[in-house]
Amino acid sequence: MEYTRLGNTGTTVSKLCFGTWRFGKESDGTVETDREEAHDLLDACWDHGINFIDTANVYGDPNGKSERWIGEWLADREDVDREDLVLASKVYFPFDGRGEPGPNDSGLGRKHIRAQIEGTLERLDTDYLDLYYIHRWDEETPIEETMRTLTELVREGKVHYLGASSMAAWKLTKALWKSDAEGLERFDVTQPMFNAADTDDVSDYLDVCADQDIAVCPYSPLAGGFLTGKYERADDGTVIAPDGARGSLTDLFEDRYTSDTAWEVLEAVEGVADEIDATPAQVSLRWLMEQDRFTCVPIVGARTPAQLEENIGAVELELSDEQFERIDAARGPDDDGYR
């Protein structure tokens, strides 16, 4: 494993982060990753040198299950020191882990954040989080209240760094300005949906990250599995998915990931993969790692240790400038040469 500094922070992380949103998640009555499988995956992460683990208070059915399983794994592994892990979690969405959510069981107000950090720390069986994200922007709560509350958590030692997930670029800029103007902690890490096949324009958001030296930890780096190359395009333009693949589990898959541009990107990715004896997934992850305007640490959500091992193979790759730019060109770069 190779490691990198997480943006402008003093913390070093593996070049891949492991995402645990499947832990305890039910899809059509089926648990995507059960407790034993979750612990096997965490074992594989540790064995391969991944020290960066991502979760959220609402992951799992009921909510909180993912955090709890991570905490139990850490307690069971006497050879794993908490200080050797970088743990990230999130707050915002309604939390059903203690029953039907009440009126203050969501959002980014002081009451909800304070309640959720205590629950997260208890389930993870730790005294602190390395990274705490706001899972979304809260339109109802002034950003000053949110940043003051998060700043309190940092100064109390319950959180080391702050992160922000998906939002408009102007909202991220507003939060950073408020923090600077009022002497509050600021966001050091972001977690947008960003991948080679993504056709949503996030360039303004990434511009802010590049300018402010904010690390980017993109979720869905393989476009929901689309960039693994396991899907095919039928003559009528629909997607042919193997049994059990995400494309066959959700109606949103085609709308979100499989635009005409995405198929062109996949063709470019597969061409590069053939040239360097790699898989499309590895090339797609490496393309993210080699972003040179900001630190980029993809969050992978492998279902099995074998899939995880394949993803980790991306760390050993190197794309030529021509190969990197060929994938960029397939994405339809804007006037500045990037999306």
mmCIF file of C-alpha atoms in Angstrom:
data_model
loop_
_atom_site.group_PDB
_atom_site.id
_atom_site.type_symbol
_atom_site.label_atom_id
_atom_site.label_comp_id
_atom_site.label_asym_id
_atom_site.label_seq_id
_atom_site.Cartn_x
_atom_site.Cartn_y
_atom_site.Cartn_z
ATOM 1 C CA MET A 1 0.000 0.000 0.000
ATOM 2 C CA GLU A 2 1.050 3.582 -0.652
ATOM 3 C CA TYR A 3 0.055 6.492 1.551
ATOM 4 C CA THR A 4 -0.614 10.180 1.045
ATOM 5 C CA ARG A 5 -1.195 13.283 3.132
ATOM 6 C CA LEU A 6 -4.926 14.004 3.416
ATOM 7 C CA GLY A 7 -5.069 17.405 1.760
ATOM 8 C CA ASN A 8 -3.846 20.178 4.044
ATOM 9 C CA THR A 9 -4.135 18.079 7.220
ATOM 10 C CA GLY A 10 -1.347 16.441 9.172
ATOM 11 C CA THR A 11 -2.859 12.975 8.762
ATOM 12 C CA THR A 12 -1.578 10.325 6.349
ATOM 13 C CA VAL A 13 -3.969 7.826 4.795
ATOM 14 C CA SER A 14 -3.838 4.902 2.399
ATOM 15 C CA LYS A 15 -4.405 5.852 -1.223
ATOM 16 C CA LEU A 16 -7.694 3.983 -1.079
ATOM 17 C CA CYS A 17 -10.411 4.433 1.525
ATOM 18 C CA PHE A 18 -12.767 1.555 2.321
ATOM 19 C CA GLY A 19 -16.462 2.456 2.344
ATOM 20 C CA THR A 20 -18.888 0.479 4.502
ATOM 21 C CA TRP A 21 -22.292 1.679 3.308
ATOM 22 C CA ARG A 22 -23.253 -1.904 2.378
ATOM 23 C CA PHE A 23 -22.703 -3.193 5.915
ATOM 24 C CA GLY A 24 -26.101 -4.331 7.179
ATOM 25 C CA LYS A 25 -27.907 -2.701 4.252
ATOM 26 C CA GLU A 26 -31.048 -4.473 3.068
ATOM 27 C CA SER A 27 -32.054 -4.441 -0.610
ATOM 28 C CA ASP A 28 -35.347 -6.147 -1.417
ATOM 29 C CA GLY A 29 -35.124 -8.099 1.817
ATOM 30 C CA THR A 30 -31.531 -9.223 1.228
ATOM 31 C CA VAL A 31 -28.640 -8.032 3.402
ATOM 32 C CA GLU A 32 -25.916 -6.922 1.002
ATOM 33 C CA THR A 33 -23.057 -7.483 3.484
ATOM 34 C CA ASP A 34 -23.692 -9.374 6.733
ATOM 35 C CA ARG A 35 -21.637 -9.112 9.923
ATOM 36 C CA GLU A 36 -19.272 -11.993 9.140
ATOM 37 C CA GLU A 37 -18.658 -10.713 5.618
ATOM 38 C CA ALA A 38 -18.109 -7.208 6.971
ATOM 39 C CA HIS A 39 -15.449 -8.415 9.390
ATOM 40 C CA ASP A 40 -13.768 -10.449 6.634
ATOM 41 C CA LEU A 41 -13.583 -7.310 4.509
ATOM 42 C CA LEU A 42 -12.147 -5.259 7.363
ATOM 43 C CA ASP A 43 -9.580 -8.013 7.935
ATOM 44 C CA ALA A 44 -8.635 -7.801 4.258
ATOM 45 C CA CYS A 45 -8.319 -4.013 4.473
ATOM 46 C CA TRP A 46 -5.931 -4.319 7.397
ATOM 47 C CA ASP A 47 -3.935 -7.084 5.747
ATOM 48 C CA HIS A 48 -3.471 -4.950 2.603
ATOM 49 C CA GLY A 49 -2.539 -1.764 4.476
ATOM 50 C CA ILE A 50 -5.763 0.222 4.103
ATOM 51 C CA ASN A 51 -5.957 2.405 7.217
ATOM 52 C CA PHE A 52 -8.789 4.727 6.124
ATOM 53 C CA ILE A 53 -12.344 3.498 6.879
ATOM 54 C CA ASP A 54 -15.488 5.433 5.935
ATOM 55 C CA THR A 55 -18.935 4.969 7.451
ATOM 56 C CA ALA A 56 -21.996 7.006 8.494
ATOM 57 C CA ASN A 57 -24.501 6.975 11.325
ATOM 58 C CA VAL A 58 -27.288 5.998 8.915
ATOM 59 C CA TYR A 59 -25.511 3.077 7.232
ATOM 60 C CA GLY A 60 -27.226 -0.245 7.907
ATOM 61 C CA ASP A 61 -30.778 -1.369 8.647
ATOM 62 C CA PRO A 62 -31.539 -0.195 11.237
ATOM 63 C CA ASN A 63 -29.243 2.821 11.131
ATOM 64 C CA GLY A 64 -26.021 2.543 13.104
ATOM 65 C CA LYS A 65 -25.344 -1.082 12.243
ATOM 66 C CA SER A 66 -22.308 -0.320 10.083
ATOM 67 C CA GLU A 67 -20.673 1.740 12.832
ATOM 68 C CA ARG A 68 -21.424 -0.925 15.416
ATOM 69 C CA TRP A 69 -19.907 -3.724 13.329
ATOM 70 C CA ILE A 70 -16.742 -1.673 12.791
ATOM 71 C CA GLY A 71 -16.492 -1.057 16.533
ATOM 72 C CA GLU A 72 -16.959 -4.755 17.260
ATOM 73 C CA TRP A 73 -14.308 -5.673 14.700
ATOM 74 C CA LEU A 74 -11.853 -3.242 16.247
ATOM 75 C CA ALA A 75 -12.555 -4.661 19.728
ATOM 76 C CA ASP A 76 -12.042 -8.240 18.465
ATOM 77 C CA ARG A 77 -8.741 -7.477 16.723
ATOM 78 C CA GLU A 78 -6.292 -7.132 19.585
ATOM 79 C CA ASP A 79 -3.472 -6.683 17.063
ATOM 80 C CA VAL A 80 -5.083 -3.561 15.575
ATOM 81 C CA ASP A 81 -4.379 -0.333 17.437
ATOM 82 C CA ARG A 82 -7.068 2.356 17.159
ATOM 83 C CA GLU A 83 -4.312 4.907 16.570
ATOM 84 C CA ASP A 84 -3.344 3.108 13.366
ATOM 85 C CA LEU A 85 -6.786 3.674 11.826
ATOM 86 C CA VAL A 86 -8.337 6.792 10.349
ATOM 87 C CA LEU A 87 -12.092 6.556 10.975
ATOM 88 C CA ALA A 88 -14.628 8.799 9.258
ATOM 89 C CA SER A 89 -18.372 9.066 9.838
ATOM 90 C CA LYS A 90 -21.182 11.471 8.941
ATOM 91 C CA VAL A 91 -24.228 13.331 10.257
ATOM 92 C CA TYR A 92 -27.351 14.856 8.688
ATOM 93 C CA PHE A 93 -30.011 12.347 7.626
ATOM 94 C CA PRO A 94 -32.924 11.177 9.810
ATOM 95 C CA PHE A 95 -31.646 8.510 12.203
ATOM 96 C CA ASP A 96 -33.887 5.498 12.868
ATOM 97 C CA GLY A 97 -31.439 3.583 15.029
ATOM 98 C CA ARG A 98 -33.485 4.185 18.174
ATOM 99 C CA GLY A 99 -36.949 3.944 16.641
ATOM 100 C CA GLU A 100 -39.078 6.255 14.516
ATOM 101 C CA PRO A 101 -37.082 9.485 13.964
ATOM 102 C CA GLY A 102 -38.324 12.481 15.937
ATOM 103 C CA PRO A 103 -38.422 16.137 14.845
ATOM 104 C CA ASN A 104 -34.797 16.732 15.933
ATOM 105 C CA ASP A 105 -33.388 13.462 14.602
ATOM 106 C CA SER A 106 -32.070 14.983 11.386
ATOM 107 C CA GLY A 107 -30.294 18.042 10.047
ATOM 108 C CA LEU A 108 -27.263 19.986 11.198
ATOM 109 C CA GLY A 109 -28.597 21.814 14.234
ATOM 110 C CA ARG A 110 -26.650 21.703 17.495
ATOM 111 C CA LYS A 111 -29.076 19.288 19.163
ATOM 112 C CA HIS A 112 -28.906 16.684 16.392
ATOM 113 C CA ILE A 113 -25.141 16.907 15.882
ATOM 114 C CA ARG A 114 -24.494 16.620 19.619
ATOM 115 C CA ALA A 115 -26.744 13.577 19.941
ATOM 116 C CA GLN A 116 -25.346 11.840 16.881
ATOM 117 C CA ILE A 117 -21.653 12.256 17.671
ATOM 118 C CA GLU A 118 -22.211 10.571 21.027
ATOM 119 C CA GLY A 119 -24.037 7.665 19.380
ATOM 120 C CA THR A 120 -21.397 7.329 16.680
ATOM 121 C CA LEU A 121 -18.539 7.241 19.195
ATOM 122 C CA GLU A 122 -20.368 4.674 21.322
ATOM 123 C CA ARG A 123 -21.083 2.363 18.394
ATOM 124 C CA LEU A 124 -17.537 2.643 17.048
ATOM 125 C CA ASP A 125 -16.224 2.074 20.580
ATOM 126 C CA THR A 126 -13.803 4.987 20.304
ATOM 127 C CA ASP A 127 -13.181 8.284 22.061
ATOM 128 C CA TYR A 128 -12.794 10.295 18.872
ATOM 129 C CA LEU A 129 -13.353 10.433 15.121
ATOM 130 C CA ASP A 130 -10.521 11.330 12.788
ATOM 131 C CA LEU A 131 -12.952 12.861 10.296
ATOM 132 C CA TYR A 132 -16.574 13.979 10.658
ATOM 133 C CA TYR A 133 -18.548 14.856 7.526
ATOM 134 C CA ILE A 134 -21.765 16.753 7.124
ATOM 135 C CA HIS A 135 -23.626 14.288 4.912
ATOM 136 C CA ARG A 136 -25.582 17.022 3.121
ATOM 137 C CA TRP A 137 -26.210 20.780 3.403
ATOM 138 C CA ASP A 138 -28.980 21.821 5.798
ATOM 139 C CA GLU A 139 -31.184 24.521 4.273
ATOM 140 C CA GLU A 140 -32.997 25.091 7.582
ATOM 141 C CA THR A 141 -30.051 25.609 9.947
ATOM 142 C CA PRO A 142 -27.705 28.611 9.669
ATOM 143 C CA ILE A 143 -24.266 27.427 8.623
ATOM 144 C CA GLU A 144 -22.818 29.454 11.522
ATOM 145 C CA GLU A 145 -24.582 27.206 14.036
ATOM 146 C CA THR A 146 -23.365 24.090 12.280
ATOM 147 C CA MET A 147 -19.738 25.243 12.058
ATOM 148 C CA ARG A 148 -19.709 26.465 15.671
ATOM 149 C CA THR A 149 -21.024 23.115 16.882
ATOM 150 C CA LEU A 150 -18.513 21.180 14.792
ATOM 151 C CA THR A 151 -15.740 23.478 16.018
ATOM 152 C CA GLU A 152 -16.715 22.668 19.611
ATOM 153 C CA LEU A 153 -16.333 18.955 18.836
ATOM 154 C CA VAL A 154 -12.832 19.530 17.465
ATOM 155 C CA ARG A 155 -11.785 21.600 20.464
ATOM 156 C CA GLU A 156 -13.174 18.974 22.842
ATOM 157 C CA GLY A 157 -11.079 16.291 21.130
ATOM 158 C CA LYS A 158 -14.068 14.305 19.881
ATOM 159 C CA VAL A 159 -13.263 15.050 16.222
ATOM 160 C CA HIS A 160 -9.950 15.782 14.520
ATOM 161 C CA TYR A 161 -11.002 17.129 11.110
ATOM 162 C CA LEU A 162 -14.196 18.232 9.387
ATOM 163 C CA GLY A 163 -15.519 17.119 6.018
ATOM 164 C CA ALA A 164 -18.381 17.955 3.672
ATOM 165 C CA SER A 165 -20.176 15.664 1.262
ATOM 166 C CA SER A 166 -22.296 16.682 -1.736
ATOM 167 C CA MET A 167 -23.391 20.306 -2.102
ATOM 168 C CA ALA A 168 -23.194 23.204 -4.543
ATOM 169 C CA ALA A 169 -19.816 24.866 -4.920
ATOM 170 C CA TRP A 170 -21.155 28.187 -3.622
ATOM 171 C CA LYS A 171 -22.349 26.509 -0.429
ATOM 172 C CA LEU A 172 -18.925 25.007 0.213
ATOM 173 C CA THR A 173 -17.395 28.429 -0.432
ATOM 174 C CA LYS A 174 -19.867 30.071 1.958
ATOM 175 C CA ALA A 175 -19.021 27.591 4.718
ATOM 176 C CA LEU A 176 -15.287 28.159 4.256
ATOM 177 C CA TRP A 177 -15.755 31.942 4.325
ATOM 178 C CA LYS A 178 -17.854 31.787 7.490
ATOM 179 C CA SER A 179 -15.212 29.640 9.182
ATOM 180 C CA ASP A 180 -12.416 32.015 8.203
ATOM 181 C CA ALA A 181 -14.365 35.143 9.140
ATOM 182 C CA GLU A 182 -15.397 33.842 12.573
ATOM 183 C CA GLY A 183 -12.276 31.897 13.502
ATOM 184 C CA LEU A 184 -13.967 28.490 13.295
ATOM 185 C CA GLU A 185 -12.677 25.133 12.108
ATOM 186 C CA ARG A 186 -13.092 24.654 8.359
ATOM 187 C CA PHE A 187 -13.720 21.730 6.035
ATOM 188 C CA ASP A 188 -10.484 19.926 5.118
ATOM 189 C CA VAL A 189 -12.010 17.035 3.135
ATOM 190 C CA THR A 190 -14.920 16.679 0.704
ATOM 191 C CA GLN A 191 -16.841 13.616 -0.490
ATOM 192 C CA PRO A 192 -18.617 14.277 -3.799
ATOM 193 C CA MET A 193 -19.756 11.716 -6.332
ATOM 194 C CA PHE A 194 -16.923 11.876 -8.852
ATOM 195 C CA ASN A 195 -15.714 9.280 -11.325
ATOM 196 C CA ALA A 196 -14.522 9.045 -14.905
ATOM 197 C CA ALA A 197 -17.993 8.172 -16.233
ATOM 198 C CA ASP A 198 -19.875 10.796 -14.227
ATOM 199 C CA THR A 199 -21.601 13.281 -16.535
ATOM 200 C CA ASP A 200 -22.724 15.656 -13.785
ATOM 201 C CA ASP A 201 -20.572 18.784 -13.955
ATOM 202 C CA VAL A 202 -18.723 19.096 -10.639
ATOM 203 C CA SER A 203 -15.879 21.241 -11.960
ATOM 204 C CA ASP A 204 -16.881 24.311 -9.907
ATOM 205 C CA TYR A 205 -16.923 22.215 -6.736
ATOM 206 C CA LEU A 206 -13.542 20.674 -7.545
ATOM 207 C CA ASP A 207 -12.164 24.132 -8.377
ATOM 208 C CA VAL A 208 -12.892 25.183 -4.794
ATOM 209 C CA CYS A 209 -11.170 22.065 -3.456
ATOM 210 C CA ALA A 210 -8.102 22.694 -5.619
ATOM 211 C CA ASP A 211 -7.873 26.365 -4.654
ATOM 212 C CA GLN A 212 -8.295 25.693 -0.935
ATOM 213 C CA ASP A 213 -6.105 22.548 -0.783
ATOM 214 C CA ILE A 214 -9.061 20.414 0.283
ATOM 215 C CA ALA A 215 -8.786 16.658 -0.148
ATOM 216 C CA VAL A 216 -11.380 14.909 -2.316
ATOM 217 C CA CYS A 217 -12.582 11.430 -1.305
ATOM 218 C CA PRO A 218 -15.086 10.573 -4.038
ATOM 219 C CA TYR A 219 -17.811 8.026 -3.473
ATOM 220 C CA SER A 220 -18.984 5.769 -6.301
ATOM 221 C CA PRO A 221 -15.534 5.927 -7.965
ATOM 222 C CA LEU A 222 -16.516 3.019 -10.238
ATOM 223 C CA ALA A 223 -19.888 4.535 -11.159
ATOM 224 C CA GLY A 224 -21.848 1.955 -9.244
ATOM 225 C CA GLY A 225 -19.865 -0.860 -10.867
ATOM 226 C CA PHE A 226 -20.367 0.442 -14.398
ATOM 227 C CA LEU A 227 -16.631 1.087 -14.812
ATOM 228 C CA THR A 228 -15.753 -2.521 -13.967
ATOM 229 C CA GLY A 229 -16.773 -3.403 -17.518
ATOM 230 C CA LYS A 230 -19.271 -6.064 -16.445
ATOM 231 C CA TYR A 231 -22.246 -4.332 -18.093
ATOM 232 C CA GLU A 232 -23.145 -4.470 -21.763
ATOM 233 C CA ARG A 233 -25.211 -2.175 -23.943
ATOM 234 C CA ALA A 234 -28.149 -3.724 -25.759
ATOM 235 C CA ASP A 235 -29.149 -2.657 -29.284
ATOM 236 C CA ASP A 236 -31.991 -0.570 -27.868
ATOM 237 C CA GLY A 237 -29.600 1.303 -25.570
ATOM 238 C CA THR A 238 -30.617 -0.441 -22.344
ATOM 239 C CA VAL A 239 -28.137 -2.017 -19.952
ATOM 240 C CA ILE A 240 -27.576 -5.761 -19.720
ATOM 241 C CA ALA A 241 -26.438 -6.539 -16.175
ATOM 242 C CA PRO A 242 -25.165 -9.817 -14.730
ATOM 243 C CA ASP A 243 -27.321 -11.411 -12.041
ATOM 244 C CA GLY A 244 -26.953 -9.700 -8.683
ATOM 245 C CA ALA A 245 -25.182 -6.646 -10.103
ATOM 246 C CA ARG A 246 -26.314 -3.239 -8.965
ATOM 247 C CA GLY A 247 -27.752 -2.493 -12.398
ATOM 248 C CA SER A 248 -30.278 -5.262 -11.772
ATOM 249 C CA LEU A 249 -30.990 -4.118 -8.197
ATOM 250 C CA THR A 250 -32.037 -0.510 -8.747
ATOM 251 C CA ASP A 251 -34.022 1.389 -11.350
ATOM 252 C CA LEU A 252 -31.819 4.443 -10.805
ATOM 253 C CA PHE A 253 -28.700 2.787 -12.202
ATOM 254 C CA GLU A 254 -29.280 3.535 -15.883
ATOM 255 C CA ASP A 255 -30.337 7.133 -15.290
ATOM 256 C CA ARG A 256 -27.384 7.874 -13.009
ATOM 257 C CA TYR A 257 -24.465 6.092 -14.660
ATOM 258 C CA THR A 258 -25.070 5.002 -18.244
ATOM 259 C CA SER A 259 -25.191 8.073 -20.473
ATOM 260 C CA ASP A 260 -23.779 8.022 -24.005
ATOM 261 C CA THR A 261 -20.694 9.775 -22.651
ATOM 262 C CA ALA A 262 -20.280 7.104 -19.975
ATOM 263 C CA TRP A 263 -20.140 4.364 -22.612
ATOM 264 C CA GLU A 264 -17.445 6.336 -24.469
ATOM 265 C CA VAL A 265 -15.485 6.680 -21.245
ATOM 266 C CA LEU A 266 -15.795 2.952 -20.585
ATOM 267 C CA GLU A 267 -14.445 2.207 -24.061
ATOM 268 C CA ALA A 268 -11.424 4.441 -23.377
ATOM 269 C CA VAL A 269 -10.887 2.882 -19.944
ATOM 270 C CA GLU A 270 -11.045 -0.648 -21.371
ATOM 271 C CA GLY A 271 -8.555 0.312 -24.090
ATOM 272 C CA VAL A 272 -6.064 1.600 -21.512
ATOM 273 C CA ALA A 273 -6.631 -1.494 -19.360
ATOM 274 C CA ASP A 274 -5.706 -3.759 -22.268
ATOM 275 C CA GLU A 275 -2.524 -1.760 -22.879
ATOM 276 C CA ILE A 276 -1.213 -2.004 -19.310
ATOM 277 C CA ASP A 277 -2.556 -5.468 -18.428
ATOM 278 C CA ALA A 278 -4.974 -4.165 -15.814
ATOM 279 C CA THR A 279 -8.705 -4.315 -15.229
ATOM 280 C CA PRO A 280 -11.083 -1.446 -16.088
ATOM 281 C CA ALA A 281 -11.788 -0.981 -12.368
ATOM 282 C CA GLN A 282 -8.091 -0.557 -11.622
ATOM 283 C CA VAL A 283 -7.630 1.967 -14.430
ATOM 284 C CA SER A 284 -10.678 3.946 -13.289
ATOM 285 C CA LEU A 285 -9.394 4.127 -9.722
ATOM 286 C CA ARG A 286 -5.908 5.059 -10.865
ATOM 287 C CA TRP A 287 -7.332 7.871 -12.999
ATOM 288 C CA LEU A 288 -8.790 9.345 -9.815
ATOM 289 C CA MET A 289 -5.597 8.865 -7.786
ATOM 290 C CA GLU A 290 -3.619 10.725 -10.443
ATOM 291 C CA GLN A 291 -5.685 13.899 -10.258
ATOM 292 C CA ASP A 292 -2.967 16.501 -9.808
ATOM 293 C CA ARG A 293 -4.977 19.548 -8.718
ATOM 294 C CA PHE A 294 -5.987 18.070 -5.355
ATOM 295 C CA THR A 295 -5.387 15.006 -3.208
ATOM 296 C CA CYS A 296 -7.852 12.364 -4.398
ATOM 297 C CA VAL A 297 -8.489 9.241 -2.310
ATOM 298 C CA PRO A 298 -11.291 7.094 -3.830
ATOM 299 C CA ILE A 299 -13.698 5.314 -1.506
ATOM 300 C CA VAL A 300 -14.106 1.708 -2.641
ATOM 301 C CA GLY A 301 -16.989 -0.481 -1.496
ATOM 302 C CA ALA A 302 -15.955 -3.979 -2.489
ATOM 303 C CA ARG A 303 -18.372 -6.828 -1.768
ATOM 304 C CA THR A 304 -15.695 -9.499 -1.315
ATOM 305 C CA PRO A 305 -12.001 -9.663 -0.311
ATOM 306 C CA ALA A 306 -11.219 -10.690 -3.894
ATOM 307 C CA GLN A 307 -12.859 -7.535 -5.264
ATOM 308 C CA LEU A 308 -10.985 -5.485 -2.701
ATOM 309 C CA GLU A 309 -7.692 -7.054 -3.746
ATOM 310 C CA GLU A 310 -8.446 -6.169 -7.365
ATOM 311 C CA ASN A 311 -9.141 -2.566 -6.371
ATOM 312 C CA ILE A 312 -5.902 -2.380 -4.399
ATOM 313 C CA GLY A 313 -4.054 -3.365 -7.570
ATOM 314 C CA ALA A 314 -4.732 0.170 -8.812
ATOM 315 C CA VAL A 315 -2.101 1.449 -6.389
ATOM 316 C CA GLU A 316 0.627 -0.322 -8.377
ATOM 317 C CA LEU A 317 -0.394 1.119 -11.745
ATOM 318 C CA GLU A 318 0.876 4.177 -13.575
ATOM 319 C CA LEU A 319 -0.947 5.872 -16.450
ATOM 320 C CA SER A 320 0.965 7.724 -19.114
ATOM 321 C CA ASP A 321 -0.018 11.321 -19.820
ATOM 322 C CA GLU A 322 -1.545 10.166 -23.112
ATOM 323 C CA GLN A 323 -3.625 7.466 -21.406
ATOM 324 C CA PHE A 324 -4.840 9.829 -18.708
ATOM 325 C CA GLU A 325 -5.760 12.470 -21.288
ATOM 326 C CA ARG A 326 -7.507 9.906 -23.498
ATOM 327 C CA ILE A 327 -9.941 9.151 -20.679
ATOM 328 C CA ASP A 328 -10.364 12.876 -20.057
ATOM 329 C CA ALA A 329 -11.144 13.449 -23.724
ATOM 330 C CA ALA A 330 -13.839 10.763 -23.685
ATOM 331 C CA ARG A 331 -15.500 12.602 -20.807
ATOM 332 C CA GLY A 332 -15.881 15.700 -22.979
ATOM 333 C CA PRO A 333 -13.552 18.165 -21.240
ATOM 334 C CA ASP A 334 -14.598 21.788 -20.904
ATOM 335 C CA ASP A 335 -12.619 24.789 -22.161
ATOM 336 C CA ASP A 336 -10.089 24.453 -19.352
ATOM 337 C CA GLY A 337 -9.424 20.806 -20.124
ATOM 338 C CA TYR A 338 -11.383 19.142 -17.341
ATOM 339 C CA ARG A 339 -14.939 18.525 -16.214
#
